[in-house]
């Protein structure tokens, strides 16, 4: 059976669910927005410009806040797999002739779209902070955010496949993703961090996704853009591959 | 070739730190264009057998042969498997899409099925607003959209009240008569098994016996004697009395059952504090005798 029809139907279902649960959108956008307002706003005058004077702290952290929004939306997207298992929707899909990759890719596709829309709300604050978004900046940001969401939803699906409860999933994802985000140059320039922290940050694929996004927006050229984009895309492919593989390999519905 | 052919299936659940549990042990059966009930207590292996047929559980050994691909197979699970945030129509369309059915064709089928199941006026309501019985019928509609040749019903009336259960089975009967399909029903309710063409009795992962409800009843003669008492001593005394008359006696949880008991003289029972009932045999009697572990034969 051609799985594209099943995939798009499942993806539409995710989008309809999203529209009928506006609290999910609020939860994904509000937390990064408040973090940005209260934490970064509080420090901005004390710290001054960052990234070799290229941007104020408030503007510099916007891509990081956009990626945090993507992270929260990705967690919600992956959690929906656990919810589907509890509601019985997962077993309906698993006993159908639809290929299993269509289940994973529908979650990644719809989840990424939702995450992107939410992240763009944050990103569009940049012009108000003195950073104009050029067409290249917009395309680059969208691609980088899509890479991040694809990777994180894929990783989340792999995790959700083996974790039974939403509480357990939250615990694992927070323990994994929050340090990953904090050590990715989301709120400070990695190139100016202490040696040990710089070392960890450079091994973090999210750092390179932020670098690619900031390069596109003309906010920082501290990293080689080709390398940054290469790692960013590889991260997305790895995450998506892991998510698809996790669901497709098992013969049990769990 | 039958719609379902299973040969010598064995499934073992292995969990770290626990003993292996044999869920299915040497189960073989065939079924075609009938309603076959899998009757057994919790843990008998009914759902595992369903899972093997639905290809969601891989057997450790044995064979599953069927001419129908997953495209011709649908499952109604123990609890409704519908997206509560979607409308009934959206759920049914999703079911069609998962089976590769074009939207126009799916819409046509949805119209027909909704009429048959009397849910036409609820098609555009979100599932979360439906009662348990209506959600069940919507779930059955979801399973029927692909027009399956094999329909698996896994304890489909769990949690439903008597009216909702009756309504579900009335709908099911109509659908079966009209479309004809192989229905496999996992249940622990005797009255639901009675509706089936054949009954497979399962116990501890084994297929104990497979026959029609009428033949199960006929195997116990025209009358059975059911013995119940408040204390075990009285049961033992009646057991001794019946055996002295060379009767075949089966001990079940609630007392004793004696098949072919039409000529037992109840007046000659030496024990007062017991309840003796001479009645036509039921499927429940046959089930109790065949699945009881402490049967005295």
Short mmCIF file of C-alpha atoms in Angstrom, two decimals:
data_model
loop_
_atom_site.label_atom_id
_atom_site.label_comp_id
_atom_site.label_asym_id
_atom_site.label_seq_id
_atom_site.Cartn_x
_atom_site.Cartn_y
_atom_site.Cartn_z
CA UNK A 1 0.00 0.00 0.00
CA UNK A 2 1.16 3.54 -0.77
CA UNK A 3 1.62 5.15 2.62
CA UNK A 4 1.47 8.78 1.53
CA UNK A 5 -2.34 8.92 1.80
CA UNK A 6 -2.25 7.45 5.29
CA UNK A 7 0.59 9.78 6.25
CA UNK A 8 -1.23 12.90 5.12
CA UNK A 9 -4.48 11.77 6.81
CA UNK A 10 -2.62 11.18 10.07
CA UNK A 11 -0.84 14.53 9.73
CA UNK A 12 -4.14 16.34 9.13
CA UNK A 13 -5.47 14.64 12.24
CA UNK A 14 -2.55 16.05 14.25
CA UNK A 15 -3.24 19.55 12.91
CA UNK A 16 -6.96 19.33 13.69
CA UNK A 17 -6.14 18.15 17.20
CA UNK A 18 -3.80 21.10 17.60
CA UNK A 19 -6.45 23.59 16.52
CA UNK A 20 -8.91 22.05 18.99
CA UNK A 21 -6.39 22.27 21.84
CA UNK A 22 -5.33 25.95 21.87
CA UNK A 23 -3.85 25.50 25.35
CA UNK A 24 -1.00 23.54 23.74
CA UNK A 25 -0.06 26.56 21.60
CA UNK A 26 -0.18 28.88 24.60
CA UNK A 27 1.96 26.50 26.66
CA UNK A 28 4.59 26.19 23.92
CA UNK A 29 4.91 29.92 23.25
CA UNK A 30 4.29 31.40 26.70
CA UNK A 31 7.19 29.75 28.54
CA UNK A 32 9.97 30.88 26.16
CA UNK A 33 8.35 34.28 25.91
CA UNK A 34 8.30 34.72 29.69
CA UNK A 35 11.84 33.39 30.01
CA UNK A 36 12.97 35.89 27.44
CA UNK A 37 11.09 38.81 28.99
CA UNK A 38 12.02 38.21 32.61
CA UNK A 39 15.48 36.66 32.42
CA UNK A 40 17.05 38.19 29.34
CA UNK A 41 15.27 41.50 29.82
CA UNK A 42 16.64 41.67 33.34
CA UNK A 43 20.23 40.99 32.29
CA UNK A 44 20.37 42.94 29.01
CA UNK A 45 21.49 46.30 30.39
CA UNK A 46 24.06 44.72 32.66
CA UNK A 47 25.60 42.60 29.90
CA UNK A 48 25.34 44.92 26.90
CA UNK A 49 26.00 43.77 23.35
CA UNK A 50 27.12 40.19 22.65
CA UNK A 51 28.48 38.27 19.68
CA UNK A 52 31.30 40.75 19.03
CA UNK A 53 28.92 43.65 19.38
CA UNK A 54 26.71 42.37 16.57
CA UNK A 55 23.48 42.34 18.55
CA UNK A 56 22.00 43.21 21.91
CA UNK A 57 21.42 40.34 24.32
CA UNK A 58 17.66 40.69 23.86
CA UNK A 59 17.96 40.26 20.09
CA UNK A 60 20.73 37.67 20.27
CA UNK A 61 18.61 35.34 22.38
CA UNK A 62 15.56 35.45 20.11
CA UNK A 63 16.71 32.52 17.91
CA UNK A 64 17.35 30.57 21.14
CA UNK A 65 13.85 31.34 22.35
CA UNK A 66 12.45 30.29 18.99
CA UNK A 67 14.30 26.97 19.30
CA UNK A 68 12.99 26.58 22.87
CA UNK A 69 9.47 27.04 21.48
CA UNK A 70 10.26 24.35 18.92
CA UNK A 71 11.55 22.14 21.69
CA UNK A 72 8.36 22.41 23.74
CA UNK A 73 6.20 21.85 20.65
CA UNK A 74 8.33 18.83 19.74
CA UNK A 75 7.87 17.36 23.20
CA UNK A 76 4.10 17.76 22.81
CA UNK A 77 4.26 16.12 19.38
CA UNK A 78 6.18 13.14 20.73
CA UNK A 79 3.94 12.85 23.79
CA UNK A 80 0.99 12.46 21.45
CA UNK A 81 2.39 9.03 20.59
CA UNK A 82 1.99 7.96 24.23
CA UNK A 83 -1.47 9.49 24.25
CA UNK A 84 -2.34 7.64 21.05
CA UNK A 85 -1.26 4.42 22.71
CA UNK A 86 -3.46 5.11 25.73
CA UNK A 87 -6.44 6.18 23.60
CA UNK A 88 -6.12 3.18 21.31
CA UNK A 89 -5.44 5.24 18.19
CA UNK A 90 -1.94 3.81 17.86
CA UNK A 91 -3.16 0.21 17.69
CA UNK A 92 -5.73 1.21 15.05
CA UNK A 93 -2.89 2.56 12.92
CA UNK A 94 -0.65 -0.42 13.67
CA UNK A 95 -3.20 -3.06 12.64
CA UNK A 96 -4.06 -1.16 9.47
CA UNK A 97 -2.20 -1.78 6.20
CA UNK A 98 -0.61 1.68 6.45
CA UNK A 99 3.18 1.37 6.62
CA UNK A 100 4.63 2.21 9.99
CA UNK A 101 6.92 4.87 8.64
CA UNK A 102 3.78 6.84 7.74
CA UNK A 103 2.88 7.00 11.46
CA UNK A 104 6.29 8.41 12.39
CA UNK A 105 6.54 10.80 9.46
CA UNK A 106 3.02 12.16 10.03
CA UNK A 107 3.98 13.04 13.60
CA UNK A 108 7.24 14.64 12.45
CA UNK A 109 5.61 16.53 9.57
CA UNK A 110 2.60 17.88 11.45
CA UNK A 111 4.59 18.47 14.64
CA UNK A 112 7.25 20.42 12.72
CA UNK A 113 4.66 22.61 11.03
CA UNK A 114 3.02 23.42 14.35
CA UNK A 115 6.39 24.06 15.99
CA UNK A 116 7.48 26.29 13.13
CA UNK A 117 4.37 28.47 13.26
CA UNK A 118 4.82 28.95 17.00
CA UNK A 119 8.53 29.67 16.68
CA UNK A 120 7.97 32.25 13.96
CA UNK A 121 5.75 34.19 16.35
CA UNK A 122 8.82 34.59 18.57
CA UNK A 123 11.20 35.18 15.68
CA UNK A 124 9.14 38.03 14.33
CA UNK A 125 10.09 40.05 17.42
CA UNK A 126 13.52 40.62 15.83
CA UNK A 127 12.60 43.64 13.67
CA UNK A 128 11.35 45.37 16.82
CA UNK A 129 14.78 44.81 18.38
CA UNK A 130 16.77 46.30 15.53
CA UNK A 131 17.45 43.16 13.47
CA UNK A 132 15.82 43.16 10.04
CA UNK A 133 14.77 39.75 8.71
CA UNK A 134 15.93 39.46 5.10
CA UNK A 135 14.48 36.83 2.74
CA UNK A 136 17.66 34.77 3.26
CA UNK A 137 17.30 35.21 7.00
CA UNK A 138 13.69 34.03 6.90
CA UNK A 139 14.41 31.00 4.71
CA UNK A 140 17.48 30.10 6.75
CA UNK A 141 15.61 30.44 10.04
CA UNK A 142 12.70 28.35 8.79
CA UNK A 143 15.09 25.62 7.58
CA UNK A 144 17.09 25.61 10.80
CA UNK A 145 13.93 25.51 12.94
CA UNK A 146 12.57 22.67 10.78
CA UNK A 147 15.82 20.77 11.26
CA UNK A 148 15.59 21.24 15.02
CA UNK A 149 11.93 20.17 15.20
CA UNK A 150 12.49 17.18 12.91
CA UNK A 151 15.42 16.01 15.02
CA UNK A 152 13.72 16.56 18.37
CA UNK A 153 10.38 15.01 17.38
CA UNK A 154 12.24 12.01 15.93
CA UNK A 155 14.26 11.60 19.14
CA UNK A 156 11.08 12.12 21.16
CA UNK A 157 9.20 9.44 19.20
CA UNK A 158 12.02 6.97 19.78
CA UNK A 159 11.83 7.76 23.49
CA UNK A 160 8.01 7.73 23.60
CA UNK A 161 8.01 4.29 21.97
CA UNK A 162 9.81 2.78 24.98
CA UNK A 163 8.36 4.94 27.78
CA UNK A 164 4.84 4.09 28.93
CA UNK A 165 3.77 7.19 30.85
CA UNK A 166 3.68 10.87 29.97
CA UNK A 167 5.20 11.63 33.38
CA UNK A 168 8.18 9.38 32.68
CA UNK A 169 8.56 10.84 29.22
CA UNK A 170 8.55 14.41 30.57
CA UNK A 171 11.20 13.49 33.11
CA UNK A 172 13.49 11.89 30.55
CA UNK A 173 13.03 14.61 27.94
CA UNK A 174 13.57 17.45 30.42
CA UNK A 175 16.72 15.79 31.74
CA UNK A 176 17.99 15.37 28.18
CA UNK A 177 16.75 18.41 26.29
CA UNK A 178 17.02 21.27 28.78
CA UNK A 179 20.80 20.86 29.28
CA UNK A 180 21.09 20.37 25.53
CA UNK A 181 19.33 23.68 24.94
CA UNK A 182 21.18 25.56 27.67
CA UNK A 183 24.55 24.40 26.27
CA UNK A 184 23.75 25.31 22.69
CA UNK A 185 24.44 29.03 22.61
CA UNK A 186 20.74 29.75 22.97
CA UNK A 187 21.29 32.49 25.56
CA UNK A 188 25.03 33.20 25.32
CA UNK A 189 27.71 33.11 22.61
CA UNK A 190 29.40 29.73 22.80
CA UNK A 191 32.63 31.09 21.34
CA UNK A 192 33.06 33.27 24.41
CA UNK A 193 32.23 30.57 26.97
CA UNK A 194 34.69 28.86 29.31
CA UNK A 195 36.83 26.12 27.75
CA UNK A 196 35.05 23.08 29.16
CA UNK A 197 31.66 24.52 28.33
CA UNK A 198 32.75 25.44 24.81
CA UNK A 199 33.95 21.86 24.33
CA UNK A 200 30.57 20.43 25.35
CA UNK A 201 28.68 23.03 23.33
CA UNK A 202 30.60 22.24 20.16
CA UNK A 203 29.67 18.57 20.54
CA UNK A 204 26.01 19.59 20.80
CA UNK A 205 24.23 19.57 17.42
CA UNK A 206 21.79 22.22 18.65
CA UNK A 207 24.72 24.66 18.88
CA UNK A 208 25.28 24.30 15.14
CA UNK A 209 21.58 24.74 14.39
CA UNK A 210 21.66 28.03 16.30
CA UNK A 211 24.84 29.01 14.46
CA UNK A 212 23.19 28.28 11.11
CA UNK A 213 20.14 30.31 12.05
CA UNK A 214 22.16 33.29 13.33
CA UNK A 215 24.38 33.20 10.24
CA UNK A 216 21.25 33.37 8.04
CA UNK A 217 19.93 36.29 10.08
CA UNK A 218 23.29 38.08 9.89
CA UNK A 219 23.63 38.03 13.68
CA UNK A 220 26.86 36.06 13.99
CA UNK A 221 29.53 34.60 11.75
CA UNK A 222 31.55 32.93 14.48
CA UNK A 223 31.06 29.47 12.93
CA UNK A 224 31.71 28.10 9.47
CA UNK A 225 28.22 28.22 7.87
CA UNK A 226 28.81 25.17 5.67
CA UNK A 227 29.82 23.09 8.68
CA UNK A 228 26.91 24.52 10.71
CA UNK A 229 24.36 23.70 8.01
CA UNK A 230 25.87 20.25 7.44
CA UNK A 231 25.61 19.31 11.11
CA UNK A 232 22.14 20.87 11.33
CA UNK A 233 20.78 18.78 8.44
CA UNK A 234 22.58 15.65 9.66
CA UNK A 235 20.98 16.14 13.10
CA UNK A 236 17.54 16.31 11.48
CA UNK A 237 18.16 13.19 9.39
CA UNK A 238 19.49 11.30 12.41
CA UNK A 239 16.51 12.24 14.61
CA UNK A 240 13.93 11.46 11.93
CA UNK A 241 15.68 8.19 11.07
CA UNK A 242 15.76 7.12 14.70
CA UNK A 243 12.06 7.93 15.16
CA UNK A 244 11.00 6.05 12.04
CA UNK A 245 13.26 3.10 12.82
CA UNK A 246 11.97 2.80 16.41
CA UNK A 247 8.35 2.52 15.30
CA UNK A 248 8.97 0.46 12.18
CA UNK A 249 11.23 -2.18 13.69
CA UNK A 250 8.92 -3.47 16.44
CA UNK A 251 6.39 -6.18 15.63
CA UNK A 252 4.54 -5.63 18.89
CA UNK A 253 2.06 -2.82 19.44
CA UNK A 254 3.25 -2.59 23.04
CA UNK B 1 -8.47 -21.86 1.99
CA UNK B 2 -10.25 -20.49 5.06
CA UNK B 3 -10.24 -16.83 6.03
CA UNK B 4 -8.23 -17.72 9.12
CA UNK B 5 -5.91 -20.72 9.45
CA UNK B 6 -3.76 -21.09 12.52
CA UNK B 7 -1.46 -24.05 13.11
CA UNK B 8 0.25 -24.96 16.38
CA UNK B 9 0.76 -21.38 17.56
CA UNK B 10 2.97 -20.74 20.55
CA UNK B 11 3.58 -17.34 22.12
CA UNK B 12 5.74 -16.81 25.19
CA UNK B 13 5.98 -13.47 26.99
CA UNK B 14 9.43 -12.87 28.42
CA UNK B 15 10.07 -10.11 30.92
CA UNK B 16 13.31 -9.37 32.71
CA UNK B 17 13.31 -10.64 36.28
CA UNK B 18 10.09 -12.60 35.83
CA UNK B 19 9.28 -16.15 34.79
CA UNK B 20 8.37 -16.66 31.15
CA UNK B 21 4.61 -16.78 30.64
CA UNK B 22 3.19 -19.05 27.96
CA UNK B 23 0.30 -17.06 26.48
CA UNK B 24 -0.54 -19.50 23.68
CA UNK B 25 0.43 -23.14 23.62
CA UNK B 26 -0.15 -25.20 20.48
CA UNK B 27 -3.32 -23.45 19.32
CA UNK B 28 -4.69 -24.53 15.92
CA UNK B 29 -7.99 -23.49 14.37
CA UNK B 30 -9.67 -22.56 11.12
CA UNK B 31 -12.55 -20.21 10.51
CA UNK B 32 -14.42 -18.97 7.47
CA UNK B 33 -17.56 -16.90 7.01
CA UNK B 34 -18.87 -17.51 10.51
CA UNK B 35 -18.83 -15.95 13.94
CA UNK B 36 -16.37 -17.83 16.11
CA UNK B 37 -16.24 -16.97 19.82
CA UNK B 38 -13.03 -17.34 21.77
CA UNK B 39 -14.33 -18.00 25.25
CA UNK B 40 -12.06 -17.99 28.25
CA UNK B 41 -11.26 -16.27 31.53
CA UNK B 42 -8.84 -13.34 31.81
CA UNK B 43 -5.35 -14.51 30.88
CA UNK B 44 -6.61 -17.46 28.81
CA UNK B 45 -4.86 -16.12 25.69
CA UNK B 46 -7.80 -14.59 23.80
CA UNK B 47 -6.24 -11.18 23.21
CA UNK B 48 -2.88 -12.71 22.35
CA UNK B 49 -4.56 -14.90 19.74
CA UNK B 50 -6.27 -11.78 18.35
CA UNK B 51 -2.91 -10.03 18.25
CA UNK B 52 -1.35 -12.89 16.28
CA UNK B 53 -4.19 -12.80 13.75
CA UNK B 54 -3.93 -9.00 13.50
CA UNK B 55 -0.17 -9.41 12.98
CA UNK B 56 0.72 -7.20 15.92
CA UNK B 57 2.21 -10.10 17.87
CA UNK B 58 4.71 -12.45 16.29
CA UNK B 59 4.33 -16.05 17.46
CA UNK B 60 7.42 -17.87 18.74
CA UNK B 61 6.42 -20.85 16.62
CA UNK B 62 3.54 -22.08 14.51
CA UNK B 63 1.89 -20.73 11.40
CA UNK B 64 -0.69 -18.12 10.61
CA UNK B 65 -2.10 -18.51 7.11
CA UNK B 66 -4.76 -16.30 5.70
CA UNK B 67 -5.64 -15.10 2.21
CA UNK B 68 -6.58 -11.67 3.55
CA UNK B 69 -3.93 -9.04 3.90
CA UNK B 70 -4.23 -6.40 6.59
CA UNK B 71 -6.38 -4.52 4.11
CA UNK B 72 -9.16 -7.05 4.66
CA UNK B 73 -8.85 -7.11 8.42
CA UNK B 74 -10.34 -4.83 11.07
CA UNK B 75 -10.29 -4.91 14.84
CA UNK B 76 -12.71 -3.61 17.46
CA UNK B 77 -10.72 -3.42 20.68
CA UNK B 78 -11.80 -3.73 24.31
CA UNK B 79 -12.14 0.04 24.59
CA UNK B 80 -13.21 2.40 21.76
CA UNK B 81 -10.25 3.35 19.62
CA UNK B 82 -11.41 6.72 18.39
CA UNK B 83 -9.83 10.13 18.58
CA UNK B 84 -11.96 11.95 21.13
CA UNK B 85 -11.15 15.37 19.65
CA UNK B 86 -12.24 14.40 16.14
CA UNK B 87 -15.82 14.05 14.98
CA UNK B 88 -17.22 10.62 14.22
CA UNK B 89 -17.02 11.40 10.49
CA UNK B 90 -13.37 12.49 10.77
CA UNK B 91 -12.53 9.28 12.62
CA UNK B 92 -14.24 7.16 9.97
CA UNK B 93 -12.46 9.03 7.17
CA UNK B 94 -9.16 8.44 8.93
CA UNK B 95 -9.93 4.73 9.10
CA UNK B 96 -10.58 4.77 5.36
CA UNK B 97 -7.32 6.60 4.66
CA UNK B 98 -5.36 4.11 6.77
CA UNK B 99 -6.75 1.36 4.52
CA UNK B 100 -5.96 3.25 1.32
CA UNK B 101 -9.59 4.11 0.50
CA UNK B 102 -10.16 7.30 -1.51
CA UNK B 103 -12.10 10.06 0.27
CA UNK B 104 -15.14 9.97 -2.05
CA UNK B 105 -15.43 6.20 -1.70
CA UNK B 106 -14.95 6.45 2.06
CA UNK B 107 -17.69 9.09 2.32
CA UNK B 108 -20.08 6.81 0.46
CA UNK B 109 -19.31 3.91 2.76
CA UNK B 110 -19.62 6.14 5.83
CA UNK B 111 -23.11 7.16 4.70
CA UNK B 112 -24.18 3.51 4.36
CA UNK B 113 -22.63 2.32 7.59
CA UNK B 114 -23.95 5.28 9.59
CA UNK B 115 -27.45 4.45 8.38
CA UNK B 116 -27.05 0.78 9.30
CA UNK B 117 -25.75 1.63 12.76
CA UNK B 118 -28.20 4.53 13.31
CA UNK B 119 -25.51 7.12 13.93
CA UNK B 120 -26.16 9.38 10.93
CA UNK B 121 -27.32 12.30 13.06
CA UNK B 122 -24.20 12.06 15.26
CA UNK B 123 -21.59 11.95 12.49
CA UNK B 124 -20.48 15.55 12.98
CA UNK B 125 -20.21 15.42 16.76
CA UNK B 126 -16.87 15.09 18.49
CA UNK B 127 -16.49 11.62 19.95
CA UNK B 128 -15.89 13.00 23.45
CA UNK B 129 -19.52 14.15 23.52
CA UNK B 130 -20.95 10.67 22.78
CA UNK B 131 -22.27 8.19 25.34
CA UNK B 132 -20.41 4.91 25.85
CA UNK B 133 -22.90 2.94 23.75
CA UNK B 134 -22.82 5.42 20.87
CA UNK B 135 -19.03 5.58 20.96
CA UNK B 136 -19.03 1.80 20.71
CA UNK B 137 -21.24 1.85 17.63
CA UNK B 138 -19.05 4.57 16.13
CA UNK B 139 -16.05 2.35 16.85
CA UNK B 140 -17.76 -0.54 15.08
CA UNK B 141 -18.43 1.79 12.14
CA UNK B 142 -14.73 2.69 12.17
CA UNK B 143 -13.86 -0.99 11.83
CA UNK B 144 -16.42 -1.52 9.06
CA UNK B 145 -15.33 1.33 6.76
CA UNK B 146 -12.61 -0.86 5.13
CA UNK B 147 -15.27 -3.58 4.47
CA UNK B 148 -13.19 -6.27 6.16
CA UNK B 149 -13.40 -9.94 5.29
CA UNK B 150 -12.12 -10.72 8.80
CA UNK B 151 -13.44 -8.71 11.75
CA UNK B 152 -11.85 -9.21 15.16
CA UNK B 153 -13.98 -8.21 18.16
CA UNK B 154 -11.90 -8.15 21.33
CA UNK B 155 -14.37 -8.07 24.23
CA UNK B 156 -16.23 -5.30 22.42
CA UNK B 157 -18.97 -4.72 24.99
CA UNK B 158 -16.71 -4.24 28.00
CA UNK B 159 -18.08 -1.47 30.19
CA UNK B 160 -21.42 -1.16 28.36
CA UNK B 161 -24.77 -1.31 30.14
CA UNK B 162 -27.39 -3.89 29.12
CA UNK B 163 -29.20 -1.62 26.62
CA UNK B 164 -26.01 -0.47 24.94
CA UNK B 165 -24.82 -4.09 24.74
CA UNK B 166 -28.07 -5.23 23.16
CA UNK B 167 -27.95 -2.35 20.69
CA UNK B 168 -24.37 -3.23 19.75
CA UNK B 169 -25.24 -6.87 19.07
CA UNK B 170 -28.39 -5.99 17.14
CA UNK B 171 -26.26 -3.79 14.88
CA UNK B 172 -23.67 -6.50 14.58
CA UNK B 173 -26.27 -9.10 13.57
CA UNK B 174 -27.63 -6.81 10.84
CA UNK B 175 -24.15 -6.14 9.48
CA UNK B 176 -23.27 -9.83 9.45
CA UNK B 177 -26.45 -10.79 7.66
CA UNK B 178 -25.97 -8.13 5.03
CA UNK B 179 -22.24 -8.32 4.37
CA UNK B 180 -21.18 -11.78 5.51
CA UNK B 181 -17.73 -11.92 6.97
CA UNK B 182 -15.58 -13.98 9.28
CA UNK B 183 -16.03 -12.58 12.80
CA UNK B 184 -13.76 -13.65 15.60
CA UNK B 185 -15.10 -12.64 19.00
CA UNK B 186 -12.99 -12.76 22.16
CA UNK B 187 -15.25 -12.75 25.19
CA UNK B 188 -15.70 -14.04 28.71
CA UNK B 189 -19.45 -13.53 28.56
CA UNK B 190 -21.42 -16.73 27.96
CA UNK B 191 -24.45 -14.94 26.47
CA UNK B 192 -22.22 -13.38 23.81
CA UNK B 193 -20.62 -16.71 22.97
CA UNK B 194 -24.14 -18.18 22.60
CA UNK B 195 -24.68 -15.83 19.63
CA UNK B 196 -21.76 -17.39 17.76
CA UNK B 197 -21.79 -20.19 15.19
CA UNK B 198 -18.95 -21.94 16.98
CA UNK B 199 -17.18 -21.55 20.30
CA UNK B 200 -13.49 -22.14 21.00
CA UNK B 201 -12.88 -22.62 24.70
CA UNK B 202 -9.48 -21.39 25.84
CA UNK B 203 -7.79 -22.00 29.16
CA UNK B 204 -4.19 -21.17 30.14
CA UNK B 205 -3.23 -20.52 26.54
CA UNK B 206 -4.59 -23.84 25.25
CA UNK B 207 -7.53 -24.50 23.00
CA UNK B 208 -9.57 -26.87 25.16
CA UNK B 209 -12.39 -27.62 22.70
CA UNK B 210 -14.02 -26.17 19.61
CA UNK B 211 -17.67 -26.84 18.71
CA UNK B 212 -21.08 -25.28 18.18
CA UNK B 213 -22.99 -24.00 21.24
CA UNK B 214 -25.76 -26.57 20.64
CA UNK B 215 -23.31 -29.48 20.47
CA UNK B 216 -21.58 -28.26 23.63
CA UNK B 217 -24.95 -28.33 25.38
CA UNK B 218 -25.94 -31.67 23.85
CA UNK B 219 -22.70 -33.25 25.10
CA UNK B 220 -24.10 -32.94 28.64
CA UNK B 221 -27.33 -34.87 27.96
CA UNK B 222 -30.83 -33.54 28.31
CA UNK B 223 -30.47 -32.54 31.98
CA UNK B 224 -27.59 -31.57 34.27
CA UNK B 225 -27.62 -31.57 38.02
CA UNK B 226 -26.12 -28.45 39.64
CA UNK B 227 -25.14 -28.77 43.29
CA UNK B 228 -24.41 -25.76 45.49
CA UNK B 229 -23.85 -25.59 49.23
CA UNK B 230 -22.60 -23.09 51.78
CA UNK B 231 -19.92 -25.42 53.16
CA UNK B 232 -17.37 -27.74 51.64
CA UNK B 233 -18.33 -30.66 53.90
CA UNK B 234 -21.82 -30.86 52.38
CA UNK B 235 -20.36 -30.72 48.87
CA UNK B 236 -18.05 -33.62 49.73
CA UNK B 237 -20.96 -35.61 51.09
CA UNK B 238 -23.04 -35.06 47.94
CA UNK B 239 -19.97 -35.89 45.85
CA UNK B 240 -19.67 -39.24 47.68
CA UNK B 241 -23.39 -39.93 47.25
CA UNK B 242 -23.29 -39.25 43.49
CA UNK B 243 -20.16 -41.37 43.02
CA UNK B 244 -21.78 -44.23 44.84
CA UNK B 245 -24.27 -44.21 41.95
CA UNK B 246 -21.37 -44.23 39.41
CA UNK B 247 -22.14 -40.71 38.30
CA UNK B 248 -19.58 -38.54 36.53
CA UNK B 249 -19.08 -35.54 38.82
CA UNK B 250 -17.27 -32.30 37.99
CA UNK B 251 -16.21 -29.95 40.73
CA UNK B 252 -16.38 -26.27 39.76
CA UNK B 253 -15.91 -23.10 41.78
CA UNK B 254 -19.54 -22.88 42.88
CA UNK B 255 -20.10 -26.57 43.60
CA UNK B 256 -20.66 -29.64 41.45
CA UNK B 257 -22.07 -30.38 38.00
CA UNK B 258 -23.32 -33.78 36.93
CA UNK B 259 -24.06 -34.34 33.23
CA UNK B 260 -26.64 -36.87 31.95
CA UNK B 261 -28.51 -36.48 35.21
CA UNK B 262 -32.10 -36.81 33.98
CA UNK B 263 -32.64 -40.01 35.98
CA UNK B 264 -31.05 -38.89 39.28
CA UNK B 265 -33.54 -39.24 42.13
CA UNK B 266 -33.14 -35.99 44.04
CA UNK B 267 -35.37 -37.26 46.87
CA UNK B 268 -32.77 -39.87 47.78
CA UNK B 269 -30.04 -37.26 48.49
CA UNK B 270 -28.90 -37.85 52.09
CA UNK B 271 -27.79 -34.22 52.68
CA UNK B 272 -30.30 -31.47 53.59
CA UNK B 273 -28.21 -28.29 53.46
CA UNK B 274 -27.60 -28.28 49.72
CA UNK B 275 -29.26 -26.79 46.65
CA UNK B 276 -29.94 -29.34 43.92
CA UNK B 277 -31.10 -28.08 40.52
CA UNK B 278 -32.00 -30.35 37.63
CA UNK B 279 -32.10 -28.27 34.42
CA UNK B 280 -31.35 -28.32 30.70
CA UNK B 281 -27.60 -27.86 30.16
CA UNK B 282 -26.23 -24.45 29.22
CA UNK B 283 -23.06 -23.38 27.46
CA UNK B 284 -21.92 -22.10 30.84
CA UNK B 285 -22.13 -25.66 32.25
CA UNK B 286 -20.05 -26.97 29.36
CA UNK B 287 -17.56 -24.15 29.78
CA UNK B 288 -17.27 -24.67 33.53
CA UNK B 289 -16.65 -28.39 33.11
CA UNK B 290 -14.05 -27.97 30.38
CA UNK B 291 -12.06 -25.16 31.92
CA UNK B 292 -12.18 -26.01 35.61
CA UNK B 293 -8.83 -27.08 36.91
CA UNK B 294 -10.16 -29.12 39.78
CA UNK B 295 -12.56 -31.29 37.76
CA UNK B 296 -13.28 -34.70 39.31
CA UNK B 297 -14.15 -37.10 36.56
#
